[in-house]
Short mmCIF file of C-alpha atoms in Angstrom, two decimals:
data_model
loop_
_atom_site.label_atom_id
_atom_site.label_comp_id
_atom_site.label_asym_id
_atom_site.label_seq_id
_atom_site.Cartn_x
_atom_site.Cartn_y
_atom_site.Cartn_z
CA UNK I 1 0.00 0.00 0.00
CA UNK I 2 2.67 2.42 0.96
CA UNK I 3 4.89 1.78 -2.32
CA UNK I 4 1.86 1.95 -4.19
CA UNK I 5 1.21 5.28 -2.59
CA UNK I 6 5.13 6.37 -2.80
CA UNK I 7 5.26 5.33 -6.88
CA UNK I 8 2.65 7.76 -7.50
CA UNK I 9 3.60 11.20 -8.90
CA UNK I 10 3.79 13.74 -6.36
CA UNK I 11 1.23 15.82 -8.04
CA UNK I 12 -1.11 13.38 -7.60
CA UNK I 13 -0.12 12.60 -4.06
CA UNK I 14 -0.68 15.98 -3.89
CA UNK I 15 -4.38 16.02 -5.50
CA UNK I 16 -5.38 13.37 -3.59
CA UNK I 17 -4.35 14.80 -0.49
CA UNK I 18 -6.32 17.79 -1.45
CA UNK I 19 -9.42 15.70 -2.30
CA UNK I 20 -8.96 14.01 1.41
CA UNK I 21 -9.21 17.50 2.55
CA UNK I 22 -11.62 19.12 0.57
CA UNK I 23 -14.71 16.77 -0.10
CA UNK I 24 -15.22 16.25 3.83
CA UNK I 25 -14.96 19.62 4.05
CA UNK I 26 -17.75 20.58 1.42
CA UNK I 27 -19.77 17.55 2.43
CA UNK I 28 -19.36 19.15 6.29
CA UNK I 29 -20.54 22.55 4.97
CA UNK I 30 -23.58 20.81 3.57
CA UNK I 31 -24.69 19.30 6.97
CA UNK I 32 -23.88 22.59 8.54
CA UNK I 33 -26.53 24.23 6.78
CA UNK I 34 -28.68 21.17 7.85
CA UNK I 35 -27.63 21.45 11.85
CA UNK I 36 -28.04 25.20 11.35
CA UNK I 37 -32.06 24.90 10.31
CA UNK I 38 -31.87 21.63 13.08
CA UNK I 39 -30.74 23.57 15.97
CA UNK I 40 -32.35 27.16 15.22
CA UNK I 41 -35.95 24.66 14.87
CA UNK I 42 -34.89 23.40 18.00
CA UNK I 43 -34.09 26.46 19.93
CA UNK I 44 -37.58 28.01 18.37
CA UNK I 45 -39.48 25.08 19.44
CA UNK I 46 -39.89 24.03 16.14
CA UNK I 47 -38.67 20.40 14.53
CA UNK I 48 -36.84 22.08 11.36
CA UNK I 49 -36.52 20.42 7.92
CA UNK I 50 -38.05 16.83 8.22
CA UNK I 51 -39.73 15.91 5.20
CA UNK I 52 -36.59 15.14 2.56
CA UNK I 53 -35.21 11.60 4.12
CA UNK I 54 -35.28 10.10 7.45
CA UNK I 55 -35.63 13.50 10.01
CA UNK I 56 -35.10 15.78 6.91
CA UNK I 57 -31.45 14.21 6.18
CA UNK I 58 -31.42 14.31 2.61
CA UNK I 59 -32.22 17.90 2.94
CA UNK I 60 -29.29 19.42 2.03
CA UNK I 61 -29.32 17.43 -0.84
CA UNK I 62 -32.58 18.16 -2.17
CA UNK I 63 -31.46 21.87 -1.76
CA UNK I 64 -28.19 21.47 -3.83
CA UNK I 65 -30.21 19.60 -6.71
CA UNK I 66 -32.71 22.37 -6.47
CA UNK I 67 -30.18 24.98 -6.81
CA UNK I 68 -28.61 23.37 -10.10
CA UNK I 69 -32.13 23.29 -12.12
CA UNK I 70 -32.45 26.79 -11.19
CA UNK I 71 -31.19 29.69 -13.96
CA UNK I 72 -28.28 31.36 -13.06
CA UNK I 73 -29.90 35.26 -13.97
CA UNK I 74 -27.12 37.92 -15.30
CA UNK I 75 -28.36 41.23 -14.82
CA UNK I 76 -28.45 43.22 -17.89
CA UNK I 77 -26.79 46.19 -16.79
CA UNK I 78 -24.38 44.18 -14.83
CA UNK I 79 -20.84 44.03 -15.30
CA UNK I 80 -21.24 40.24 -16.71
CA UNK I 81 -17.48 39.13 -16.17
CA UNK I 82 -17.08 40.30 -12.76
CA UNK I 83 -19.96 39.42 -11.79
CA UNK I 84 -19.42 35.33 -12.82
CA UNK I 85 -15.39 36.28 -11.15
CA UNK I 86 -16.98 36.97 -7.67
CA UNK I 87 -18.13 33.84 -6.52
CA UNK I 88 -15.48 32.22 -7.51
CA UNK I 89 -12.92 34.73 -5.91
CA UNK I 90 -15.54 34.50 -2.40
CA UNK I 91 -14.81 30.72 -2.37
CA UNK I 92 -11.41 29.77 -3.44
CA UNK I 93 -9.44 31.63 -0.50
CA UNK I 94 -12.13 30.06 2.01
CA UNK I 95 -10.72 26.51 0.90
CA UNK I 96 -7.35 27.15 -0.08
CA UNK I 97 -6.93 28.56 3.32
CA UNK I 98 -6.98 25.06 4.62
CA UNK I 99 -4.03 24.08 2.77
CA UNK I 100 -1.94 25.10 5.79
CA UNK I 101 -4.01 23.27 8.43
CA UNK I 102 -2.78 21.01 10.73
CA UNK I 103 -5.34 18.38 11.30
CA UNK I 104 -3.28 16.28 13.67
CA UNK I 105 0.45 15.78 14.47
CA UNK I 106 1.36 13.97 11.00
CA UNK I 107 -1.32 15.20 8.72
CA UNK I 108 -0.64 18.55 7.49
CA UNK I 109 -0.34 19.56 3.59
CA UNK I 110 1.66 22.19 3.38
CA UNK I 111 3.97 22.68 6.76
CA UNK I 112 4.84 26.27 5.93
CA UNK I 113 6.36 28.80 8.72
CA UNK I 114 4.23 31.08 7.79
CA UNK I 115 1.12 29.15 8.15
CA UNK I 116 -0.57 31.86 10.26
CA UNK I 117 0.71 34.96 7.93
CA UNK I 118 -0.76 32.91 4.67
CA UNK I 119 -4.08 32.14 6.28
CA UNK I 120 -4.81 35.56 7.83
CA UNK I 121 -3.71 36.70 3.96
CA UNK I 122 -6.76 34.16 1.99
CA UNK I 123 -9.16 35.37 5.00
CA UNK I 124 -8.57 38.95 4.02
CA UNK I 125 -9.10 38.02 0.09
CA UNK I 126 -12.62 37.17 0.45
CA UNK I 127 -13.80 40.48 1.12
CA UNK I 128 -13.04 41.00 -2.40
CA UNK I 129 -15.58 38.25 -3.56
CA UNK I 130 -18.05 40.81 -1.28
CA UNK I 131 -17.13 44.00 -2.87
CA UNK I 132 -16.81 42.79 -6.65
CA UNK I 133 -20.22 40.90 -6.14
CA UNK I 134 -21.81 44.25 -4.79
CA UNK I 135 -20.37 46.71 -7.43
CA UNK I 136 -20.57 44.54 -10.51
CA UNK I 137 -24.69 44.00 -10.00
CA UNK I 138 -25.20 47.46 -10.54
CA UNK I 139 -28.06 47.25 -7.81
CA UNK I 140 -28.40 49.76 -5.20
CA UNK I 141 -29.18 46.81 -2.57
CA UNK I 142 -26.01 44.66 -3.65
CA UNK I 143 -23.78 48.10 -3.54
CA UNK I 144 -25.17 49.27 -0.52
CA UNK I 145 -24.77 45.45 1.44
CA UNK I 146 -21.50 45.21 -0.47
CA UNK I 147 -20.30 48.60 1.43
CA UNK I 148 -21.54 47.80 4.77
CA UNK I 149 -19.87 44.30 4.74
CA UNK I 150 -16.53 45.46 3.59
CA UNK I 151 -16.62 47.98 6.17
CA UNK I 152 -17.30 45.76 9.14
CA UNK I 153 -14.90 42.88 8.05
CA UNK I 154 -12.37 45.40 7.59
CA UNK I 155 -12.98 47.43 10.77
CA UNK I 156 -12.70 43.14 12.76
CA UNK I 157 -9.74 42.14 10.66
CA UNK I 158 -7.88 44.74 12.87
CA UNK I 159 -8.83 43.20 15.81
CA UNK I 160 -8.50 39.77 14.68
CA UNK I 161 -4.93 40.74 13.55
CA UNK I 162 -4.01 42.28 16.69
CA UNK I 163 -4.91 39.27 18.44
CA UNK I 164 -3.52 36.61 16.55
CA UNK I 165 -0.03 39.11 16.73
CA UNK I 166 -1.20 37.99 20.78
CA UNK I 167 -1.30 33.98 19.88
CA UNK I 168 2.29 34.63 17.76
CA UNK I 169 3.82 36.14 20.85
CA UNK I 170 2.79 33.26 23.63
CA UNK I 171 3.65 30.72 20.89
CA UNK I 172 6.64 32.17 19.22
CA UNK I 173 6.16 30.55 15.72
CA UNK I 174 3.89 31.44 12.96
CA UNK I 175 3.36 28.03 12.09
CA UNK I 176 0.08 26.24 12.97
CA UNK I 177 1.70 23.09 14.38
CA UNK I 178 4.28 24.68 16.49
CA UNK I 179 1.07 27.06 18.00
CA UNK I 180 -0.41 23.96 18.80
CA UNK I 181 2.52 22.09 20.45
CA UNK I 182 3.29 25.40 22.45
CA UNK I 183 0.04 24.87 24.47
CA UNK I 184 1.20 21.47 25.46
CA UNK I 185 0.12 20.07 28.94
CA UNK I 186 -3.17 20.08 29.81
CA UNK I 187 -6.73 22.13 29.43
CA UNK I 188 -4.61 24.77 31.29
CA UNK I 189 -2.26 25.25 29.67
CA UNK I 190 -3.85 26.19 26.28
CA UNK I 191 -3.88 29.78 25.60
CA UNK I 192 -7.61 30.59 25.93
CA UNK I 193 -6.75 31.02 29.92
CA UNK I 194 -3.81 33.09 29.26
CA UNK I 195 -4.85 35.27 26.31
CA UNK I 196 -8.89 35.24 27.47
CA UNK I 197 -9.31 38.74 26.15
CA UNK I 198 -7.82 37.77 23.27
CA UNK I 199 -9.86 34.21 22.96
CA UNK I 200 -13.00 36.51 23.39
CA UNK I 201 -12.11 39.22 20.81
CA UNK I 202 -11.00 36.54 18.34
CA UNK I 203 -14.06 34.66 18.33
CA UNK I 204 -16.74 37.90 18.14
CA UNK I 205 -14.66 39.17 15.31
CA UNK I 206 -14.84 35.99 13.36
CA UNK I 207 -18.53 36.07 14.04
CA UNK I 208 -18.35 39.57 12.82
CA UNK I 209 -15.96 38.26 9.49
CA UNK I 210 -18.19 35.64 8.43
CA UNK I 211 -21.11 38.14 8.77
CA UNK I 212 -23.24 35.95 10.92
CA UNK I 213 -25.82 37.05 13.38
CA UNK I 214 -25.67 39.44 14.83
CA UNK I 215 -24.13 40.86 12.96
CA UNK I 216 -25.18 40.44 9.98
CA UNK I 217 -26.35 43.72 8.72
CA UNK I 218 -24.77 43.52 5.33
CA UNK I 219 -27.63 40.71 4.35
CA UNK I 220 -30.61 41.69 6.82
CA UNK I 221 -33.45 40.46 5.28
CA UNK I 222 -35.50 42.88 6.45
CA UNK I 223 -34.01 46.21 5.41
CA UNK I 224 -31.61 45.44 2.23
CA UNK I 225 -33.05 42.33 1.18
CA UNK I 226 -29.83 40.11 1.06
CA UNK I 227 -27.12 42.23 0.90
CA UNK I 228 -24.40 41.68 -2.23
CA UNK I 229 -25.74 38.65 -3.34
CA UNK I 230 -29.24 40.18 -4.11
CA UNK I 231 -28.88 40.01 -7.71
CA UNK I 232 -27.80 35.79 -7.23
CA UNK I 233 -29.43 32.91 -8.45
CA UNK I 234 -29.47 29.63 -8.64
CA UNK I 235 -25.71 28.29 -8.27
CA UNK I 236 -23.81 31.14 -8.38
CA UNK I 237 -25.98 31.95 -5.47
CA UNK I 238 -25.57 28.49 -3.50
CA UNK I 239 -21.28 29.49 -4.11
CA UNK I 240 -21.31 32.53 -1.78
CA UNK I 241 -23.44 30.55 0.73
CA UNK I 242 -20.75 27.55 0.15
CA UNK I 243 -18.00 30.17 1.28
CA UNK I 244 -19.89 31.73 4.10
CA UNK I 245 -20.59 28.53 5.42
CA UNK I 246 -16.93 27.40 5.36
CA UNK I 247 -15.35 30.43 6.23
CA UNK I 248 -17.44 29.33 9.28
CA UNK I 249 -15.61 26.32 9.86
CA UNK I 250 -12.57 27.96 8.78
CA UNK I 251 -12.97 30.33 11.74
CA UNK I 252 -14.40 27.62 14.20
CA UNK I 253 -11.28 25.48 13.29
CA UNK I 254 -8.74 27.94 13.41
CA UNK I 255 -10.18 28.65 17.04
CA UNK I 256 -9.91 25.20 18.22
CA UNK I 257 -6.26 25.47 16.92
CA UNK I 258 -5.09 28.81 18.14
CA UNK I 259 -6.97 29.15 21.59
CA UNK I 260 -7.93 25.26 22.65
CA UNK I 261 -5.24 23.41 22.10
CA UNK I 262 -5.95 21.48 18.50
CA UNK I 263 -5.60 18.13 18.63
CA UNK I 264 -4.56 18.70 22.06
CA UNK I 265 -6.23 16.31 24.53
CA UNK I 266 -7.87 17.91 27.55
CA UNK I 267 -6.39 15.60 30.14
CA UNK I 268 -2.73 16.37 31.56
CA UNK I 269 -0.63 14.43 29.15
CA UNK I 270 0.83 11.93 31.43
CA UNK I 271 -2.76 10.72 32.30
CA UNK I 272 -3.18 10.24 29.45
CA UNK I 273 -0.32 8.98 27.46
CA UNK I 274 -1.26 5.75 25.12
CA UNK I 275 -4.31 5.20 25.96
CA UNK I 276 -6.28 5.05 22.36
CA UNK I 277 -9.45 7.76 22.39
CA UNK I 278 -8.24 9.98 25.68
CA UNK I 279 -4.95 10.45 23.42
CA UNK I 280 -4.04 13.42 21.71
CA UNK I 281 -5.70 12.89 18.01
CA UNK I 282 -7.46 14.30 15.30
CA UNK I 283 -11.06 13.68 17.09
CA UNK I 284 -10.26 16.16 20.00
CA UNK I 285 -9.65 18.79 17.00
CA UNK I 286 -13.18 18.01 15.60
CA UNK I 287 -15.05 18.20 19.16
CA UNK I 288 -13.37 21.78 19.99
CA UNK I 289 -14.24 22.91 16.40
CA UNK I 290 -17.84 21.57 16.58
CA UNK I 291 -18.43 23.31 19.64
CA UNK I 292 -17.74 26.71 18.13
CA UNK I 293 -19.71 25.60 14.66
CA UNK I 294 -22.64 25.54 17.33
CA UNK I 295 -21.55 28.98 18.81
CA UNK I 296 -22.48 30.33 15.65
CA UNK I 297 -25.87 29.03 15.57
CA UNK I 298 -26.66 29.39 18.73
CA UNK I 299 -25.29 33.27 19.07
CA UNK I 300 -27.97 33.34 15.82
CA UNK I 301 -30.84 32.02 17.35
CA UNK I 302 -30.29 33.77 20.38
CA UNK I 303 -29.25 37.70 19.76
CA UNK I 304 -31.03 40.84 18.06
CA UNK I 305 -29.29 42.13 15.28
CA UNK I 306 -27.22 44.96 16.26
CA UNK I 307 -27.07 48.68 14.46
CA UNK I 308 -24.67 49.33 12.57
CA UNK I 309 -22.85 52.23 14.44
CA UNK I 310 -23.03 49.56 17.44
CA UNK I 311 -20.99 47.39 15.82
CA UNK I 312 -18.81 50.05 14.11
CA UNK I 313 -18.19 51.27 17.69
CA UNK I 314 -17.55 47.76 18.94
CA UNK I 315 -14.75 46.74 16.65
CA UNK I 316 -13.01 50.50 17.13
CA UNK I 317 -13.57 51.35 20.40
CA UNK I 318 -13.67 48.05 22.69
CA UNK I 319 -11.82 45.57 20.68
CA UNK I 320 -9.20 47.30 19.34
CA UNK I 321 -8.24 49.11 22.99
CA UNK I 322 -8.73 45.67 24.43
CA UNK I 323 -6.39 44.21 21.99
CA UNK I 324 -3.48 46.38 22.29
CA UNK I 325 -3.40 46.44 26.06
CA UNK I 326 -3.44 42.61 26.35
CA UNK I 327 -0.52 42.29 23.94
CA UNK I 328 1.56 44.24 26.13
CA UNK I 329 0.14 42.29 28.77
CA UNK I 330 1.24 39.18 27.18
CA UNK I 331 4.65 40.64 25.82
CA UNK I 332 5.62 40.83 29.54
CA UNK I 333 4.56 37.91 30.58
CA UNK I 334 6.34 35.85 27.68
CA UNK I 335 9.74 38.28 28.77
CA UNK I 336 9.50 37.21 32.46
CA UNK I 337 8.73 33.25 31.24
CA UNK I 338 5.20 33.33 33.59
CA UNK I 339 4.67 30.35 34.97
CA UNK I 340 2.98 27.61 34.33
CA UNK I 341 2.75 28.45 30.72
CA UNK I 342 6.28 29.98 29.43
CA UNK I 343 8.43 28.44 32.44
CA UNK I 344 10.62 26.58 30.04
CA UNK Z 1 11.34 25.34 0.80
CA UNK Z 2 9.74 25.54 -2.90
CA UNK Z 3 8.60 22.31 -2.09
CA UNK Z 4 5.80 22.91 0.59
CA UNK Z 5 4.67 25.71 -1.42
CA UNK Z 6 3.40 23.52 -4.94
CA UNK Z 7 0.32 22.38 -2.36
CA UNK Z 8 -0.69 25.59 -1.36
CA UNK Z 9 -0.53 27.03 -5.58
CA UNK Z 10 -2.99 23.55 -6.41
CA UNK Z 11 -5.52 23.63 -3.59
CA UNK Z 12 -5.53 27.43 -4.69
CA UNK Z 13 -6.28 26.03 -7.84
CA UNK Z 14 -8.83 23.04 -6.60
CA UNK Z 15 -10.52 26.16 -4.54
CA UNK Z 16 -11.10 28.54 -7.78
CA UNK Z 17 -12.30 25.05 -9.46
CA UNK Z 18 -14.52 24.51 -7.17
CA UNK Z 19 -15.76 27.76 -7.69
CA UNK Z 20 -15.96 27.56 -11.65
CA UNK Z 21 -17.57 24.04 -11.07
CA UNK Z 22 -21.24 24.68 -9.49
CA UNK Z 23 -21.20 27.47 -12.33
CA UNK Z 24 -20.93 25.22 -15.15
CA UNK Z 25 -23.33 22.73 -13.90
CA UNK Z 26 -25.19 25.54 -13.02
CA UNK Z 27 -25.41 27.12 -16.54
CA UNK Z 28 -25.81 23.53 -18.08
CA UNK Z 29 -28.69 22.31 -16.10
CA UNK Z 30 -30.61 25.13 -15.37
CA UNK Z 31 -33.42 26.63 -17.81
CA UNK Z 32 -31.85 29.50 -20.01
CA UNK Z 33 -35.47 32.18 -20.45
CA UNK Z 34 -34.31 35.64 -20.27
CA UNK Z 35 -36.45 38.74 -20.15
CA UNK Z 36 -36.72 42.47 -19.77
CA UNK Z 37 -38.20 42.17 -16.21
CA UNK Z 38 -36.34 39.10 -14.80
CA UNK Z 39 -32.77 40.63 -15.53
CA UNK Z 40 -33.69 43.70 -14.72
CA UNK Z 41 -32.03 44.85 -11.30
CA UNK Z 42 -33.79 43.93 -8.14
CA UNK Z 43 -35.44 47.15 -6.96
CA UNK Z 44 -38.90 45.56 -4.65
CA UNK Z 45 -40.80 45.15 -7.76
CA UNK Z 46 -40.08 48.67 -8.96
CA UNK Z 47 -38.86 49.84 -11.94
CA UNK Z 48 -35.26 50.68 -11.02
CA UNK Z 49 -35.16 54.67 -10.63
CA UNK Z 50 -31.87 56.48 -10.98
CA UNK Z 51 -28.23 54.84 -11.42
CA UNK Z 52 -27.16 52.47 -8.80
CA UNK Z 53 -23.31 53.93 -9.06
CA UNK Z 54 -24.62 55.71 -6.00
CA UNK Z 55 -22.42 58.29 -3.66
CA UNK Z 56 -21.84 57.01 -0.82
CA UNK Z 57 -20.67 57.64 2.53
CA UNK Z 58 -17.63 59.55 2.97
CA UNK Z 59 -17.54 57.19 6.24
CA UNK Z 60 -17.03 54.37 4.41
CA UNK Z 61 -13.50 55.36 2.47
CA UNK Z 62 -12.59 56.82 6.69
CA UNK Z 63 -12.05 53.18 7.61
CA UNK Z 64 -10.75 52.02 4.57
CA UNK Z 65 -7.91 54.53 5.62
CA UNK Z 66 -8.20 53.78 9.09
CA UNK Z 67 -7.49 50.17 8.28
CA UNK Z 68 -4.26 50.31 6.37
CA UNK Z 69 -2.88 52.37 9.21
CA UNK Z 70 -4.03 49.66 11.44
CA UNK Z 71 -2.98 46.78 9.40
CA UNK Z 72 0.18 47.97 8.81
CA UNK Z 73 0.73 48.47 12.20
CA UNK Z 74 -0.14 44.81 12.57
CA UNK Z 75 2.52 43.25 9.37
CA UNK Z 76 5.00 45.48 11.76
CA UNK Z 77 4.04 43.41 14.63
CA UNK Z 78 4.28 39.88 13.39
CA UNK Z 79 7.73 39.58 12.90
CA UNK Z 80 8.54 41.11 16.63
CA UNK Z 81 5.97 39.00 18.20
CA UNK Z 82 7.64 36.00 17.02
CA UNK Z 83 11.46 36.95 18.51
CA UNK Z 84 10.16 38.51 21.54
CA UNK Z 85 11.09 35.88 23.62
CA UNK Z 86 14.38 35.73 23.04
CA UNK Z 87 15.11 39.55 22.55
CA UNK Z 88 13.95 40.19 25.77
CA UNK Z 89 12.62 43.69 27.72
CA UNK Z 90 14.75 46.31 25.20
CA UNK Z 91 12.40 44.52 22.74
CA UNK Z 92 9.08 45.15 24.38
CA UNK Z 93 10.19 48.90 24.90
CA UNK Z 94 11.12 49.36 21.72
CA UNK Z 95 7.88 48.32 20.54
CA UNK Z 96 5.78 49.70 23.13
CA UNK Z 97 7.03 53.49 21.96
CA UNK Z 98 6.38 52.07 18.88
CA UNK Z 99 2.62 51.03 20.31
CA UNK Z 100 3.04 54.23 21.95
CA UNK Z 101 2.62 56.82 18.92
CA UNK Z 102 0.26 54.95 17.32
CA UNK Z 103 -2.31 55.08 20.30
CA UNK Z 104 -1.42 58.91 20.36
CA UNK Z 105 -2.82 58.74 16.71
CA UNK Z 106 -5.70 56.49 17.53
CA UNK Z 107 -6.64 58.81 20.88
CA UNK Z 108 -6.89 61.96 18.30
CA UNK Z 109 -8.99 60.39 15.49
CA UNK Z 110 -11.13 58.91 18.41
CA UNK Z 111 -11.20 62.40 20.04
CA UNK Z 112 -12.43 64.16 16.20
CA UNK Z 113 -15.01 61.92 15.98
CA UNK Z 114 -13.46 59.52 13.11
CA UNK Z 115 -14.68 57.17 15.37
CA UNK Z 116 -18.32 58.21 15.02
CA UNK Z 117 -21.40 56.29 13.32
CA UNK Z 118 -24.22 58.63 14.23
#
């Protein structure tokens, strides 16, 4: 099996690798859509989709078939090539982005050093897809959605930045792995105790990236209809909801990895050392990053949409002071080796 | 080095064709009936009135500024952050005059209202 795998070209070693990555990853982003209507329903007293399939499980199926008989309408007064471009340009940095991702200990497909650097780069490309998609519509809703979203991702990409610049300084590397390995130990010793604010700030402003509830003023429904993709159908449409829904994960994930540890098990590691499931391992990864999939859903199902000038004011005047002072915070602490987590 | 950088350029690629994909099966699947009305752009049933090239708030192109300062600030940071540990306290001082002028900057645009959403 191995020399079968070894005599292959490494291009396709490559590909395939890819493929391993990718299809769970779209088929995941599928289901999330499902678990989204599932737990909302749920949380509303309702039962959700249950018609297509066993307890509606075929539902996000029967949406993706629905989606391809449906015309894909160009706007006449649209800017036709950018407008087919922007989809395209939404999704490809939310998936390429995982190119860098350590899923456990051996599995990672590109071990770069600058792991973090390259992923906070293909985060900050997909405001692009928003923009283009806005402007080239020539629609007053799509322009108007497209302005607001840019806005607010850009105002949170500060304070995202500033507090991943707080991960690179407890961890000392910008490369996924070694963040992970630096929080060694146990459920302590990851950085979401040491770099709370941080954790906190982090995981509102991805909220606030992916433009989820609530803060998701760029698409509310009830005001400007749906935002930059207003003038969507069909599957150009059902592409920007692909990349929303996996910049999701991509946000969820790169949580797990940067504040709780990874693949990290929870248990000090000499408890814990050998034994098969309470073992450090690529399942721990997918709990932590579950858990903050359902943040999302539940922060939707549970908060009013906030105003615009709230979350302007948010991002600029809590986050970002909150930011800097932690990293000076942290700076010293990482200088003076704290204990327990930079005694070495 | 070049190496563990071919990946990255073809799941770039895999991404955009995963993009292009949908489309295609999309275009070939899906019923092809244009008209005036349908393409016309979305406007609540209205005819659309006026160009959508609209102005738009001044606001807006504030924190597009705003954010390079910002950001930059942050590419500064990530290269410091990494060697702090081993540079030690003439490090963190160095940076934290550097931190230092930029909250100066941040206190006056708060103070003029740059800040402001109202």
């Amino acid at each position: 099996m191995i020399e079968l795998w070894n005599a292959l070209p490494l291009v396709i070693q490559i590909l395939l690798k890819i493929v391993i990555i990718v299809l769970p990853l779209l088929g995941l982003v599928a289901y999330y859509t499902y678990a989204e209507r599932k737990v909302i329903g749920y949380i509303q007293v309702r039962i959700g989709p249950n018609r297509v399939g066993w307890r509606g499980w075929l539902q996000p199926i029967a949406d993706a078939v629905k989606l391809m008989m449906k015309e894909i309408i160009i706007p006449t007064k649209s800017d036709k090539k950018l407008f087919l471009m922007a989809p395209m340009i939404a999704i490809a940095p939310a998936l390429a982005a995982w190119a860098v991702f350590p899923f456990s200990e051996d599995f990672v497909l590109a071990d770069i050093n600058a792991g973090l650097l390259y992923v906070l780069a293909m985060t900050s490309l997909g405001v692009y897809g928003i923009i283009i998609a806005g402007w080239s519509s020539n629609s007053k809703y799509a322009l108007l959605g497209a302005m607001r979203s840019a806005a607010q991702i850009v105002a949170y990409e500060i304070a995202m930045g500033f507090a991943l610049v707080g991960v690179l300084i407890a961890a000392g590397s910008l490369n996924l792995g070694d963040i992970v390995t630096a929080q060694a130990g146990s459920v302590l010793t990851w950085f979401w105790l040491p770099l709370l604010p941080l954790f906190g700030v982090y995981l509102i402003s991805g909220v606030a990236e992916t433009n989820r509830a609530p803060f998701d003023v760029a698409e509310g429904e009830s005001e400007i209809v749906a935002g930059f993709h207003v003038e969507y159908s069909g599957m150009a449409f059902a592409i920007f909801f692909l990349a929303e829904y996996a910049n999701m994960i991509l946000v969820s994930a790169l949580t797990a990895l940067m504040f709780t540890g990874g693949w990290l098990s929870p248990l000090p590691q000499d408890w814990v050392d050998g034994i098969p499931i309470l073992d450090d391992g690529f399942h721990w990864l997918l709990i932590k990053t579950f858990f903050f999939m359902f943040l999302f859903l539940w922060f939707r199902a549970t908060f009013p949409r906030y105003r615009y000038d709230q979350i302007m004011r948010l991002g600029w005047k809590v986050f970002i002071p909150i930011t800097i002072v932690w990293i000076l915070v942290v700076a010293i602490a990482v200088i003076y080796r704290l204990p327990p987590w930079w005694s070495a | 080095m070049l190496n563990s950088y071919l990946p990255i350029l073809m799941f770039i690629l895999v991404g955009i064709l995963v993009g292009v994909g949908p489309l295609l099966i999309g275009y070939l699947l899906g019923p092809h009936r244009p008209d005036d009305d349908k393409n016309a752009p979305y406007e609540c049933g209205f005819e659309a009135f006026e160009t959508a090239r609209l102005k738009f708030d001044v606001r807006f192109y504030l924190v597009a500024i705003l954010f390079i300062v910002f950001d930059l600030e942050i590419a500064f940071l990530f290269p410091w952050a990494i060697v702090l540990s081993d540079l030690g306290i003439v490090a963190f001082w160095v940076m934290a005059i550097f931190l230092g002028i930029l909250v100066v900057g941040f206190i006056y645009e708060w103070k003029k209202g740059a800040l402001e959403w109202e």
